[in-house]
Each structure stands twice: as structure tokens, then as C-alpha cells.
GROMACS .gro file of C-alpha atoms in nm:
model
  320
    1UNK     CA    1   6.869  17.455  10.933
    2UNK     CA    2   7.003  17.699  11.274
    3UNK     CA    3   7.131  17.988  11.219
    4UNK     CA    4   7.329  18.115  11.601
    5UNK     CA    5   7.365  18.510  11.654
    6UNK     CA    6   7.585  18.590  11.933
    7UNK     CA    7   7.479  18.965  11.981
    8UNK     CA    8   7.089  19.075  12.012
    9UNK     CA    9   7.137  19.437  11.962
   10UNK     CA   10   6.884  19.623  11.690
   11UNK     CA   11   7.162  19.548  11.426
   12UNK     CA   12   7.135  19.163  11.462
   13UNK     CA   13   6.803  19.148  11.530
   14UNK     CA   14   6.695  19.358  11.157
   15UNK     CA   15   6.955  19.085  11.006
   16UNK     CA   16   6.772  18.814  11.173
   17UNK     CA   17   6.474  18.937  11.074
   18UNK     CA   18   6.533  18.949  10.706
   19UNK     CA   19   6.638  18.540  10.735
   20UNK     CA   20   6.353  18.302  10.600
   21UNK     CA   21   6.083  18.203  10.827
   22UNK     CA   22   6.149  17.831  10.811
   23UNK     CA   23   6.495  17.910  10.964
   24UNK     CA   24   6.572  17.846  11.313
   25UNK     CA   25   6.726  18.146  11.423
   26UNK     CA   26   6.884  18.130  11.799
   27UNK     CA   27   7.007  18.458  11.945
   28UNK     CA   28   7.245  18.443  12.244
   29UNK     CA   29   7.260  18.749  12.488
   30UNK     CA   30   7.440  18.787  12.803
   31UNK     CA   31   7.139  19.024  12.897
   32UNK     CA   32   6.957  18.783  13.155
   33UNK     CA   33   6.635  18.939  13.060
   34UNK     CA   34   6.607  18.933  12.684
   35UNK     CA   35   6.494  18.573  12.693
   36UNK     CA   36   6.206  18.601  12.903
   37UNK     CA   37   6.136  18.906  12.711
   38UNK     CA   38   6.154  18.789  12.335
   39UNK     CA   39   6.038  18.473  12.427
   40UNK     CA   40   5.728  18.531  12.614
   41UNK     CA   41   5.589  18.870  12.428
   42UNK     CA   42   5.747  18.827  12.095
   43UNK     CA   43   5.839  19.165  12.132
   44UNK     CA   44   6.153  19.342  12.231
   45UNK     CA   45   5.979  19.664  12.371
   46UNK     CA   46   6.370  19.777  12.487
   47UNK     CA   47   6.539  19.776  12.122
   48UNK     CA   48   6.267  19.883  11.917
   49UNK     CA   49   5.866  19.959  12.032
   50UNK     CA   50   5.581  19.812  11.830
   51UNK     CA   51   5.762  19.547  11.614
   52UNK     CA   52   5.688  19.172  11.642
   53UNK     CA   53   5.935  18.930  11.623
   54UNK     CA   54   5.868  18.622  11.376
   55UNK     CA   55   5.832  18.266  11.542
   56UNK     CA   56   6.109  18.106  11.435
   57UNK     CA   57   6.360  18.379  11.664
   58UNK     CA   58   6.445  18.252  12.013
   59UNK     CA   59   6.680  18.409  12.265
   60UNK     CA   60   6.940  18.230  12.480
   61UNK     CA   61   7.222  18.299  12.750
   62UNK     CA   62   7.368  17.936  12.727
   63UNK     CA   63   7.640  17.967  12.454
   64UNK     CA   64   7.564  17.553  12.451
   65UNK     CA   65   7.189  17.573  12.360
   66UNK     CA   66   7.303  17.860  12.074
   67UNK     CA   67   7.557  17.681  11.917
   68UNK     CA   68   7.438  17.336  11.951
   69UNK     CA   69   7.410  17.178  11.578
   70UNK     CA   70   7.416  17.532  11.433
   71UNK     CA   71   7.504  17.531  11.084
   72UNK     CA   72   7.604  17.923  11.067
   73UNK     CA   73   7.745  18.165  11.298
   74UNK     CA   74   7.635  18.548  11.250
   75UNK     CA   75   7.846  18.823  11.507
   76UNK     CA   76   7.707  19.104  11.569
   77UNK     CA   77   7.830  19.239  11.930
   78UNK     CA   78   8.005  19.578  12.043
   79UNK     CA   79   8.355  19.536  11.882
   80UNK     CA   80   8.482  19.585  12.241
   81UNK     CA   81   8.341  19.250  12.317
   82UNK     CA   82   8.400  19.052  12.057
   83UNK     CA   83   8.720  18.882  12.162
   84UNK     CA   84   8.563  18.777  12.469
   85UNK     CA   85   8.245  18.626  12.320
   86UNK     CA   86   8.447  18.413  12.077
   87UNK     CA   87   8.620  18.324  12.363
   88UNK     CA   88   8.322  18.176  12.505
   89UNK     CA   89   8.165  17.999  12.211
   90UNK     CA   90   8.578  17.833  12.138
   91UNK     CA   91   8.461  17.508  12.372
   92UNK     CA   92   8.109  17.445  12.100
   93UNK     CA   93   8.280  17.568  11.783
   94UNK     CA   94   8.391  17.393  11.447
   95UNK     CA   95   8.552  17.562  11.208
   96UNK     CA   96   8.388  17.381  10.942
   97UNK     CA   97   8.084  17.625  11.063
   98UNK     CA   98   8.082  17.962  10.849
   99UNK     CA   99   8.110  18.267  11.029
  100UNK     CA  100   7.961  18.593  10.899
  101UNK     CA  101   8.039  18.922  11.105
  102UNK     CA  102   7.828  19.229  11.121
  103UNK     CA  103   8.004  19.409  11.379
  104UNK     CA  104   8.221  19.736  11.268
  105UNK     CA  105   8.590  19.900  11.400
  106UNK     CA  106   8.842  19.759  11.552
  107UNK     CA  107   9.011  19.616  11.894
  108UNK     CA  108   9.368  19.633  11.967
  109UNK     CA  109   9.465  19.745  11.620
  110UNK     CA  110   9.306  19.452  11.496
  111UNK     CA  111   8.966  19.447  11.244
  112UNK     CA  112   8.739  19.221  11.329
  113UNK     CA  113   8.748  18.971  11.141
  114UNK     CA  114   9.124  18.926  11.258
  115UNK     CA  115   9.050  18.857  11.548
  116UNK     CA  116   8.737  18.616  11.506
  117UNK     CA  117   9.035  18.406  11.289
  118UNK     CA  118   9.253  18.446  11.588
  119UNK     CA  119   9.019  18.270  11.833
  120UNK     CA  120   8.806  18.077  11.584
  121UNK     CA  121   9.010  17.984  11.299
  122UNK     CA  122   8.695  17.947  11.058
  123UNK     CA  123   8.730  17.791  10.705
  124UNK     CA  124   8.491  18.041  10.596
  125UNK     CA  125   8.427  18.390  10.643
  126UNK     CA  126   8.213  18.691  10.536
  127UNK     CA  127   8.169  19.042  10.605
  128UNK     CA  128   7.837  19.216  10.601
  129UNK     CA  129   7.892  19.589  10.582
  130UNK     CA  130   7.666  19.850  10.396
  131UNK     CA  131   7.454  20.168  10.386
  132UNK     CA  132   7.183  20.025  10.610
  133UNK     CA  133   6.983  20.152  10.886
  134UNK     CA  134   6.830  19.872  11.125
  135UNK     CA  135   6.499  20.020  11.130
  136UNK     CA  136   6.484  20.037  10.738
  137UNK     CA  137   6.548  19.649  10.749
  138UNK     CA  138   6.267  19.602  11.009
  139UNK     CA  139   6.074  19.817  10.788
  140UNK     CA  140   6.120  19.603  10.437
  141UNK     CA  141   6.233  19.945  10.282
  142UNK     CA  142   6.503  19.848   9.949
  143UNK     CA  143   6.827  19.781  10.084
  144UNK     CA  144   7.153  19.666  10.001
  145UNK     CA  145   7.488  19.532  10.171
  146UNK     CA  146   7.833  19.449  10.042
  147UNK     CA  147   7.897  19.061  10.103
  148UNK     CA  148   8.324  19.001  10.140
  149UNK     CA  149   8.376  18.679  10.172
  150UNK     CA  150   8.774  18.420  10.163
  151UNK     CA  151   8.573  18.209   9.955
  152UNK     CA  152   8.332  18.378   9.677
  153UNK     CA  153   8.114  17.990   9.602
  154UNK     CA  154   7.989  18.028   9.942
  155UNK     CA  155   7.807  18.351   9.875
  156UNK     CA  156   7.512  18.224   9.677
  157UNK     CA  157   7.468  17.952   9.981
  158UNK     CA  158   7.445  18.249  10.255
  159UNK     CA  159   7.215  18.460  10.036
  160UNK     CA  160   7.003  18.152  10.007
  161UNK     CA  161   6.875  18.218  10.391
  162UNK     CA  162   6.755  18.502  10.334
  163UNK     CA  163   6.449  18.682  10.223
  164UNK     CA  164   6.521  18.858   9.922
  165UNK     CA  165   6.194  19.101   9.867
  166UNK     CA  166   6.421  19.402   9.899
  167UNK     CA  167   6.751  19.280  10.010
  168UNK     CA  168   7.022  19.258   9.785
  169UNK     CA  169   7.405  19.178   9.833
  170UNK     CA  170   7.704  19.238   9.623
  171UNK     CA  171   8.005  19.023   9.612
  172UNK     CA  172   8.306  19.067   9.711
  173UNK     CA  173   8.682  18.941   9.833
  174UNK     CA  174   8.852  19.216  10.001
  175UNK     CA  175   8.785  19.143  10.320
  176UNK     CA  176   8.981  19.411  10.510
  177UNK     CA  177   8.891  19.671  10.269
  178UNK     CA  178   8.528  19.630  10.311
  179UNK     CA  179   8.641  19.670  10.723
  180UNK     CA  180   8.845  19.944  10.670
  181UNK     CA  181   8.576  20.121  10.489
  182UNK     CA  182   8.328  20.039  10.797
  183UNK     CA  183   8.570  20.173  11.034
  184UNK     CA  184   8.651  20.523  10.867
  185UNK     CA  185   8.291  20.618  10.762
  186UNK     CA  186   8.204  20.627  11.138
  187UNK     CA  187   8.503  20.831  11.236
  188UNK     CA  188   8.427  21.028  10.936
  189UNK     CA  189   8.042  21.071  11.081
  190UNK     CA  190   8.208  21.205  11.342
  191UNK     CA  191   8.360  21.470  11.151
  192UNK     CA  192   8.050  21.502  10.920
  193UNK     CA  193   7.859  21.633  11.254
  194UNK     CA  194   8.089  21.876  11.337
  195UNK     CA  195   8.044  22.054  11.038
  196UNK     CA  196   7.697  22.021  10.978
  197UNK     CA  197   7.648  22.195  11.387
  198UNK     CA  198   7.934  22.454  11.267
  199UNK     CA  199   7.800  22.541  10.920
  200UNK     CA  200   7.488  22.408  10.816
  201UNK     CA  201   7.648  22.349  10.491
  202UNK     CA  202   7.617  22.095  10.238
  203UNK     CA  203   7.871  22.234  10.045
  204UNK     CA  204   8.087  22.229  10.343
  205UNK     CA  205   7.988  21.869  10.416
  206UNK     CA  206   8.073  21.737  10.037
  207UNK     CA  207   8.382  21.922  10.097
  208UNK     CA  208   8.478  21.680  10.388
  209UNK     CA  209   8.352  21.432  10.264
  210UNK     CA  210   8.575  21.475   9.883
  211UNK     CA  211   8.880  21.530  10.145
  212UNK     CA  212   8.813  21.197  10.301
  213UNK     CA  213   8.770  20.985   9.968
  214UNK     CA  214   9.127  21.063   9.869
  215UNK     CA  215   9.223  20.971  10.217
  216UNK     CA  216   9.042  20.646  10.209
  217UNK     CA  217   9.253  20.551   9.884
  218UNK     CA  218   9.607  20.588  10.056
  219UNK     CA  219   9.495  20.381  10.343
  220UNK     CA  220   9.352  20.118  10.129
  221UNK     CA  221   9.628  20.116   9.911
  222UNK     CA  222   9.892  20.070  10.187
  223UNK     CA  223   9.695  19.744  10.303
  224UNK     CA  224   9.736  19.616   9.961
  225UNK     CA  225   9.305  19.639   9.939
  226UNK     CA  226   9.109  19.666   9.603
  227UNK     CA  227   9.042  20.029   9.539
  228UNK     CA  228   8.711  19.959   9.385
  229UNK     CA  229   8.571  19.875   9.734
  230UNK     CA  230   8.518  20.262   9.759
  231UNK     CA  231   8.242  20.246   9.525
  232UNK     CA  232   8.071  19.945   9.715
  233UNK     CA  233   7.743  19.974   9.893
  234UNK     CA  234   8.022  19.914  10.212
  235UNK     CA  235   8.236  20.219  10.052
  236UNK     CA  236   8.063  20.539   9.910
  237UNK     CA  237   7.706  20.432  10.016
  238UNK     CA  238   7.761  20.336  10.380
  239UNK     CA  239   7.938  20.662  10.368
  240UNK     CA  240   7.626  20.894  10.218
  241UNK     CA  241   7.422  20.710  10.491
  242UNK     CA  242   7.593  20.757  10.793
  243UNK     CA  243   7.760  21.086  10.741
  244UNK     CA  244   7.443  21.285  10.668
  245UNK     CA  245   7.205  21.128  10.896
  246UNK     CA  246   7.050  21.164  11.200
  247UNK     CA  247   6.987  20.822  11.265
  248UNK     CA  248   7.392  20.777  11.271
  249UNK     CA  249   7.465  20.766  11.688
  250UNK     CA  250   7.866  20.899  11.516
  251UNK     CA  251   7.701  21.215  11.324
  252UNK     CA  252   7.501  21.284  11.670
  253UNK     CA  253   7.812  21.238  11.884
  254UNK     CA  254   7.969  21.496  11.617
  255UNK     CA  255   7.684  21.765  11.623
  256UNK     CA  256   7.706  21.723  12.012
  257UNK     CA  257   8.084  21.802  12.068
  258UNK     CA  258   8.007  22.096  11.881
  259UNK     CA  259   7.703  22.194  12.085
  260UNK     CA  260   7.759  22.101  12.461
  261UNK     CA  261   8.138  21.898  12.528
  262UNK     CA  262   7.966  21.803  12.861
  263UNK     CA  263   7.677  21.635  12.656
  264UNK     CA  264   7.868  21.450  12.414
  265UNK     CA  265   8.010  21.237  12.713
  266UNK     CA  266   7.682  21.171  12.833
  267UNK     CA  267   7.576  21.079  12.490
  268UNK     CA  268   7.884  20.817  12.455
  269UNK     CA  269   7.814  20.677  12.793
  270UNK     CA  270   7.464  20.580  12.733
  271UNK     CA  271   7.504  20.507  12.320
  272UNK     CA  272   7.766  20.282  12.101
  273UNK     CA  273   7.943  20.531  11.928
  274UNK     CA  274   8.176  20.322  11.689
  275UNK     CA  275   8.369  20.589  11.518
  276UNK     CA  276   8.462  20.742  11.922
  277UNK     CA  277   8.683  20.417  11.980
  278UNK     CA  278   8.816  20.383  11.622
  279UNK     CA  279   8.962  20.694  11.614
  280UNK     CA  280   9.272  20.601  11.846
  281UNK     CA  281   9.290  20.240  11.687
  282UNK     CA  282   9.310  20.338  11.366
  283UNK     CA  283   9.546  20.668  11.408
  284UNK     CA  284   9.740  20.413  11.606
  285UNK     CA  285   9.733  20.144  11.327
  286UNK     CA  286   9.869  20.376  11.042
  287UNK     CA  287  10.098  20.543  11.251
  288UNK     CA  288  10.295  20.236  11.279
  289UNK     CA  289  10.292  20.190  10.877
  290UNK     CA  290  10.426  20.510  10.905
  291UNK     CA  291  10.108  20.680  10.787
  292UNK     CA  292   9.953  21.017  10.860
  293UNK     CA  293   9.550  21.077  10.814
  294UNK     CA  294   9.483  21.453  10.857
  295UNK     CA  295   9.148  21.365  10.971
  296UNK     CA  296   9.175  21.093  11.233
  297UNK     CA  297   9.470  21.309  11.402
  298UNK     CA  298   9.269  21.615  11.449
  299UNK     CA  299   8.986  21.448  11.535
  300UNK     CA  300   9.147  21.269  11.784
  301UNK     CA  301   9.315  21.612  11.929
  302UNK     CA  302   8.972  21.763  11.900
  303UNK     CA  303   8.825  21.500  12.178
  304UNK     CA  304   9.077  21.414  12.399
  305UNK     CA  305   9.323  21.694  12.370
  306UNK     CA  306   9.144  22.032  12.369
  307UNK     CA  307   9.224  22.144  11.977
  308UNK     CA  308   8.968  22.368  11.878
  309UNK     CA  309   8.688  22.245  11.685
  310UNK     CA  310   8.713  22.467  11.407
  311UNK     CA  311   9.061  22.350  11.319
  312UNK     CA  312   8.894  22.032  11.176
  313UNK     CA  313   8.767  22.253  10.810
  314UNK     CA  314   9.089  22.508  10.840
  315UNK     CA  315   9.295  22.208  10.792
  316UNK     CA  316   9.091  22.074  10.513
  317UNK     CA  317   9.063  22.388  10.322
  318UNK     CA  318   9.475  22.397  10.359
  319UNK     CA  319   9.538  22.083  10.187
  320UNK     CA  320   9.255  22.071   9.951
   0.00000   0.00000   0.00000
């Protein structure tokens, strides 16, 4: 059994921890040093200090030598490059091979997983999404993810690699609900920030975060999702996580265009902020279903068009 990661960021690498030990697990990078590093220490000093990585995890940069008679395919890049590393695998690809993405947001108005079918065209796919920090995983701390996948049989197979002692997953089929859910708790992180710098106020913060909820329901109505998804580990718990944490890079980002505008830009050039690029994608999205999310519009006039900060909460409190 081979399981092929294309992506060896801290994400993937907790998820490929967590898979059984008598798994081959084959991680491709286009860093030209992670090999040598993984594969001579055992230790990826760069990601994550002090954590050993099990035997059976091997890096590559040969997209050949990674997919070669793998029988799963587990995505976990920047969402800005996923088009291009499907792309690359295309040539040692068969659809017959499930696919299972981690990544979050979007790309061209496009979720993920729309555009891994695009390029890929697998039979089967599944979403991992849920309220789950990578070094909780590392850690063996209780955790739990929402598993959407186009065909529910294939879930008890993919839960099968993996080492259950505090892991659990919960089914489900709504595939771009689960995504849209991933992609509007980071821009909502983003907004959770700026009001945790402005008021210190969990009131304030369950305020925004009520507001949003009700939000969350019109979008996932208009794409025809399942409602319920909201109260998924990938819906209200992914939310709780990353909206009140300082472990979230999108809270951070928030606190920091609060604190220091000149910072914040610093802190997205050298950090993947997911909820920074979703904003416009999304806003752009519903805008052409003829939708209009309070949030996602002032957020995205608070960062690239000068609207004061504090407008974020008036408008809230207006419409609540």
C-alpha cells in the first residue's frame, strides 16, 4: 500500500503522520532540499523543531517516483498552486486512483476540488476539512475532521489507513459545502482578529461570529448545499478553532491590520494567509449569483481600499 502527498507543508505532514506505520507514505515537494533533509535526519527542523518523522515517510521532487503504483493521492499545497501541480502529476495519473484534498479557498472562482476534477477527472473524491491544528495532530491530542466524499462506501476504506487513537472522521456528501465552509471561516478569522485587537471582547467576538452563521446559510443555500454542514466539525468547529486562536496565521493577519497596516503586509509576505486571497474570490463568486455578504465586502474595502477598520462592527451592529 502507497499513499502520494503532493504538498509537504506542516498540514500534510500532521496528516501523514496520523497514517499507519506499515503505509508507504511518499511526499513530493518542489523544495529541492526537503529530501535530503527528511530523508537523511528524519527530521524536518524547518516546519516544525524537535519532532521525528516515522520510517515509513519519504520525500521526493520526481512527480514519477511519487506517483508510481500509488494507490491514493492526498493534496495538500497552497491553493494558489494547485492547478499547476495537478498539472504536473496529469502524465502518471489514473483516475481510478482516489484523490483526497486537504487544501482550503479557492482559485479563479473555483473551490478546489473543482478544479482537481478539471485537470484530474478522479472517480473518487474526498474532502478533509475540520477544526484541527497541525501541531495538535503531531501531538496525538483528540481530534476530529469532516470526511465529504462523491461516493460515501469509500469512506470506511480511507479511514482504514489511518491511525485511529484519537482521530475521528464524520461522513459526509456535500462536497462544496464542506469547501465553502473552509473558505469563509478563514476570511471570517480575519474579521475575528480585528475585533479581538479593537475590543478585547468576547461578547463582541460571538457577536461576529452569530452575524456570520446567518450569512453562511444564504450562501450555502444559494449553492443548493446541505445546511446541516454548519454544524460539522468542517462548519461550527473549524470555525470556534480558527476564529479565536492564535495559532490561526488569518486571526494574526486580523489583529495585525488593526495594530501596524505596514506589518500585516510583512506578515502575508512571509505566511499563507488563506482567508487574505479568498476574500476577492469569494466576494467575486457571489457577486455574480447576484449575492451580497456584508462581511466579505467590507473586509475587502478594509484591505485594499482604505475603509476604516471600525466600520467592520458598525455595520454588524446595523443589521443585527
Amino acid at each position: 500500500m502507497k499513499i502520494t502527498f503532493l504538498g509537504t507543508g506542516i498540514y500534510s505532514l500532521a496528516i501523514a503522520m496520523k497514517i499507519k506505520s506499515n503505509i508507504e507514505v511518499v511526499m513530493w515537494s518542489e523544495d529541492k532540499n526537503k529530501p535530503d533533509e527528511l530523508n537523511n535526519t528524519k527530521k524536518l527542523e524547518s516546519i516544525i523543531k524537535d519532532v521525528v518523522i516515522p520510517n515509513n515517510i519519504s520525500v521526493t521532487n520526481d512527480y514519477q517516483k511519487a506517483l508510481k503504483d500509488t494507490n491514493y493521492i492526498i493534496i495538500g499545497t497552497g491553493n494558489k498552486y494547485v492547478e499547476n501541480v495537478c498539472n504536473n502529476a496529469l502524465p502518471y495519473y489514473n483516475k481510478d486512483i482516489p484523490v483526497i484534498i486537504l487544501t482550503k479557498g479557492m482559485k479563479n472562482k473555483r473551490f478546489i476540488s473543482q478544479i482537481v476534477e478539471n485537470i484530474l477527472n478522479p472517480k473518487y473524491l474526498t474532502i478533509f476539512s475540520g477544526p484541527t491544528f497541525a501541531t495538535d495532530l503531531i501531538a496525538n491530542t483528540p481530534c476530529a475532521l469532516t470526511m465529504a466524499s462523491n461516493l460515501i462506501s469509500i469512506n470506511n476504506e480511507i479511514k482504514g489507513l489511518f491511525n485511529l487513537n484519537n482521530l475521528s472522521f464524520q461522513n459526509s456528501t456535500d462536497i462544496i459545502g464542506v469547501q465553502i465552509c473552509g473558505t469563509y471561516k478563514n476570511i471570517i478569522a480575519i474579521a475575528s482578529g480585528i475585533c479581538d485587537e479593537l475590543y478585547n471582547s468576547q461578547s463582541t467576538r460571538a457577536l461576529l461570529l452569530t452575524y456570520t452563521f446567518n450569512e453562511l446559510k444564504d450562501i450555502l443555500n444559494e449553492f443548493n448545499c446541505n445546511i446541516d454542514t454548519i454544524l460539522d466539525y468542517a462548519g461550527i468547529g473549524d470555525f470556534i478553532l480558527t476564529c479565536t486562536s492564535t495559532y490561526s496565521r488569518n486571526y494574526n493577519y486580523g489583529r495585525l491590520l488593526v495594530k501596524n497596516k505596514d506589518e500585516s503586509i510583512n506578515y502575508l509576505n512571509n505566511n499563507t494567509v488563506e482567508g487574505y486571497d479568498s476574500i476577492k474570490e469569494l466576494n467575486e463568486l457571489l457577486k455574480e449569483k447576484n449575492m451580497n455578504n456584508t462581511i466579505i465586502n467590507i473586509l475587502d474595502n478594509i484591505i485594499n481600499n482604505n475603509t476604516p477598520i471600525e466600520t467592520l462592527i458598525n455595520i454588524i451592529k446595523s443589521q443585527s
